[in-house]
PDB file of C-alpha atoms in Angstrom:
ATOM      1  CA  VAL A   1     -13.453  -0.185 -10.405  1.00  0.00           C
ATOM      2  CA  VAL A   2     -12.841  -0.222  -6.664  1.00  0.00           C
ATOM      3  CA  ALA A   3     -13.607  -3.938  -6.389  1.00  0.00           C
ATOM      4  CA  THR A   4     -11.265  -4.715  -9.291  1.00  0.00           C
ATOM      5  CA  MET A   5      -8.407  -2.765  -7.726  1.00  0.00           C
ATOM      6  CA  SER A   6      -9.070  -4.442  -4.385  1.00  0.00           C
ATOM      7  CA  GLY A   7      -8.989  -7.871  -6.014  1.00  0.00           C
ATOM      8  CA  ILE A   8      -5.736  -7.119  -7.820  1.00  0.00           C
ATOM      9  CA  ASN A   9      -4.202  -5.841  -4.590  1.00  0.00           C
ATOM     10  CA  ASN A  10      -5.314  -8.967  -2.720  1.00  0.00           C
ATOM     11  CA  SER A  11      -3.930 -11.281  -5.408  1.00  0.00           C
ATOM     12  CA  LEU A  12      -0.569  -9.491  -5.325  1.00  0.00           C
ATOM     13  CA  THR A  13      -0.543  -9.876  -1.552  1.00  0.00           C
ATOM     14  CA  TYR A  14      -0.913 -13.640  -1.929  1.00  0.00           C
ATOM     15  CA  VAL A  15       1.814 -13.764  -4.592  1.00  0.00           C
ATOM     16  CA  GLY A  16       4.165 -11.812  -2.329  1.00  0.00           C
ATOM     17  CA  ALA A  17       3.398 -13.951   0.699  1.00  0.00           C
ATOM     18  CA  SER A  18       3.898 -17.229  -1.154  1.00  0.00           C
ATOM     19  CA  SER A  19       7.125 -16.099  -2.802  1.00  0.00           C
ATOM     20  CA  GLY A  20       8.372 -14.697   0.511  1.00  0.00           C
ATOM     21  CA  VAL A  21       7.871 -18.045   2.232  1.00  0.00           C
ATOM     22  CA  TYR A  22       9.963 -19.754  -0.439  1.00  0.00           C
ATOM     23  CA  LEU A  23      12.654 -17.060  -0.494  1.00  0.00           C
ATOM     24  CA  PHE A  24      13.061 -16.807   3.271  1.00  0.00           C
ATOM     25  CA  GLY A  25      13.084 -20.596   3.561  1.00  0.00           C
ATOM     26  CA  LYS A  26      15.907 -20.797   1.012  1.00  0.00           C
ATOM     27  CA  ILE A  27      17.872 -18.135   2.871  1.00  0.00           C
ATOM     28  CA  ALA A  28      17.332 -19.853   6.227  1.00  0.00           C
ATOM     29  CA  ASP A  29      18.440 -23.243   4.817  1.00  0.00           C
ATOM     30  CA  ASN A  30      21.659 -21.769   3.441  1.00  0.00           C
ATOM     31  CA  GLU A  31      24.446 -22.665   5.873  1.00  0.00           C
ATOM     32  CA  ALA A  32      26.418 -19.500   5.093  1.00  0.00           C
ATOM     33  CA  LEU A  33      23.446 -17.183   5.689  1.00  0.00           C
ATOM     34  CA  GLY A  34      20.986 -18.815   8.100  1.00  0.00           C
ATOM     35  CA  TRP A  35      18.289 -17.188  10.199  1.00  0.00           C
ATOM     36  CA  ASN A  36      20.377 -14.095  10.943  1.00  0.00           C
ATOM     37  CA  ALA A  37      20.215 -13.178   7.261  1.00  0.00           C
ATOM     38  CA  VAL A  38      16.437 -13.720   7.281  1.00  0.00           C
ATOM     39  CA  LEU A  39      16.007 -11.403  10.242  1.00  0.00           C
ATOM     40  CA  ILE A  40      18.311  -8.776   8.706  1.00  0.00           C
ATOM     41  CA  SER A  41      16.365  -8.938   5.442  1.00  0.00           C
ATOM     42  CA  TRP A  42      13.085  -8.469   7.349  1.00  0.00           C
ATOM     43  CA  VAL A  43      14.514  -5.355   9.004  1.00  0.00           C
ATOM     44  CA  ALA A  44      15.760  -4.058   5.629  1.00  0.00           C
ATOM     45  CA  ILE A  45      12.352  -4.638   4.000  1.00  0.00           C
ATOM     46  CA  ALA A  46      10.585  -2.884   6.881  1.00  0.00           C
ATOM     47  CA  ALA A  47      13.011   0.046   6.650  1.00  0.00           C
ATOM     48  CA  GLY A  48      12.398   0.258   2.901  1.00  0.00           C
ATOM     49  CA  GLY A  49       8.639   0.337   3.487  1.00  0.00           C
ATOM     50  CA  MET A  50       9.092   3.040   6.090  1.00  0.00           C
ATOM     51  CA  LEU A  51      11.101   5.152   3.628  1.00  0.00           C
ATOM     52  CA  VAL A  52       8.434   4.737   0.950  1.00  0.00           C
ATOM     53  CA  CYS A  53       5.774   5.909   3.419  1.00  0.00           C
ATOM     54  CA  PHE A  54       7.943   8.815   4.539  1.00  0.00           C
ATOM     55  CA  PHE A  55       8.519  10.085   1.003  1.00  0.00           C
ATOM     56  CA  ALA A  56       4.901   9.478  -0.042  1.00  0.00           C
ATOM     57  CA  ALA A  57       3.405  11.414   2.893  1.00  0.00           C
ATOM     58  CA  ARG A  58       3.759  14.902   1.393  1.00  0.00           C
ATOM     59  CA  PRO A  59       2.337  14.008  -2.063  1.00  0.00           C
ATOM     60  CA  TRP A  60      -0.503  12.129  -0.333  1.00  0.00           C
ATOM     61  CA  LYS A  61      -1.371  15.196   1.750  1.00  0.00           C
ATOM     62  CA  ARG A  62      -1.451  17.344  -1.394  1.00  0.00           C
ATOM     63  CA  PHE A  63      -3.666  14.791  -3.134  1.00  0.00           C
ATOM     64  CA  LYS A  64      -6.053  14.662  -0.165  1.00  0.00           C
ATOM     65  CA  ALA A  65      -6.286  18.463  -0.028  1.00  0.00           C
ATOM     66  CA  LYS A  66      -7.050  18.588  -3.742  1.00  0.00           C
ATOM     67  CA  MET A  67      -9.749  15.929  -3.425  1.00  0.00           C
ATOM     68  CA  HIS A  68     -11.428  17.730  -0.512  1.00  0.00           C
ATOM     69  CA  ARG A  69     -11.968  20.736  -2.785  1.00  0.00           C
ATOM     70  CA  PHE A  70     -13.795  18.592  -5.359  1.00  0.00           C
ATOM     71  CA  LEU A  71     -15.856  16.347  -3.080  1.00  0.00           C
ATOM     72  CA  PRO A  72     -18.829  17.535  -1.033  1.00  0.00           C
ATOM     73  CA  GLY A  73     -18.964  16.492   2.587  1.00  0.00           C
ATOM     74  CA  ASN A  74     -15.159  16.516   2.867  1.00  0.00           C
ATOM     75  CA  GLY A  75     -14.892  13.053   1.301  1.00  0.00           C
ATOM     76  CA  ARG A  76     -16.903  11.295   3.992  1.00  0.00           C
ATOM     77  CA  GLY A  77     -18.771   9.158   1.491  1.00  0.00           C
ATOM     78  CA  ARG A  78     -21.726  11.431   0.703  1.00  0.00           C
ATOM     79  CA  ARG A  79     -23.620  10.274  -2.384  1.00  0.00           C
ATOM     80  CA  ILE A  80     -23.089  12.098  -5.696  1.00  0.00           C
ATOM     81  CA  GLY A  81     -25.570  10.776  -8.240  1.00  0.00           C
ATOM     82  CA  THR A  82     -25.096   7.020  -8.367  1.00  0.00           C
ATOM     83  CA  LYS A  83     -21.541   6.968  -7.005  1.00  0.00           C
ATOM     84  CA  SER A  84     -20.324   7.798  -3.560  1.00  0.00           C
ATOM     85  CA  ALA A  85     -17.658  10.416  -2.978  1.00  0.00           C
ATOM     86  CA  VAL A  86     -15.241   7.695  -1.904  1.00  0.00           C
ATOM     87  CA  GLU A  87     -15.706   5.885  -5.252  1.00  0.00           C
ATOM     88  CA  LEU A  88     -15.191   9.125  -7.177  1.00  0.00           C
ATOM     89  CA  ARG A  89     -12.012   9.853  -5.229  1.00  0.00           C
ATOM     90  CA  CYS A  90     -10.398   6.729  -6.722  1.00  0.00           C
ATOM     91  CA  CYS A  91     -11.317   7.690 -10.277  1.00  0.00           C
ATOM     92  CA  LEU A  92     -10.040  11.297 -10.341  1.00  0.00           C
TER      93      LEU A  92
END
């Protein structure tokens, strides 16, 4: 399960990078917009990512606290049967 999710995440990263190259190239080639618009869009995307992280911090802390109650060894990867605690954390 973890390897599948990692592979999906990696493939989406490549899709985003390849589409970003095309999109930012089109914006930069546009005479009305140019490189200033590319730089402004980069700042806007970074600010959007920062807002997502800011609003996700509190739910993530609650999730981590809940998982520490269920996992022995405080989620440091101690083995539980055939799966590690880190693998179980993703499935709960």
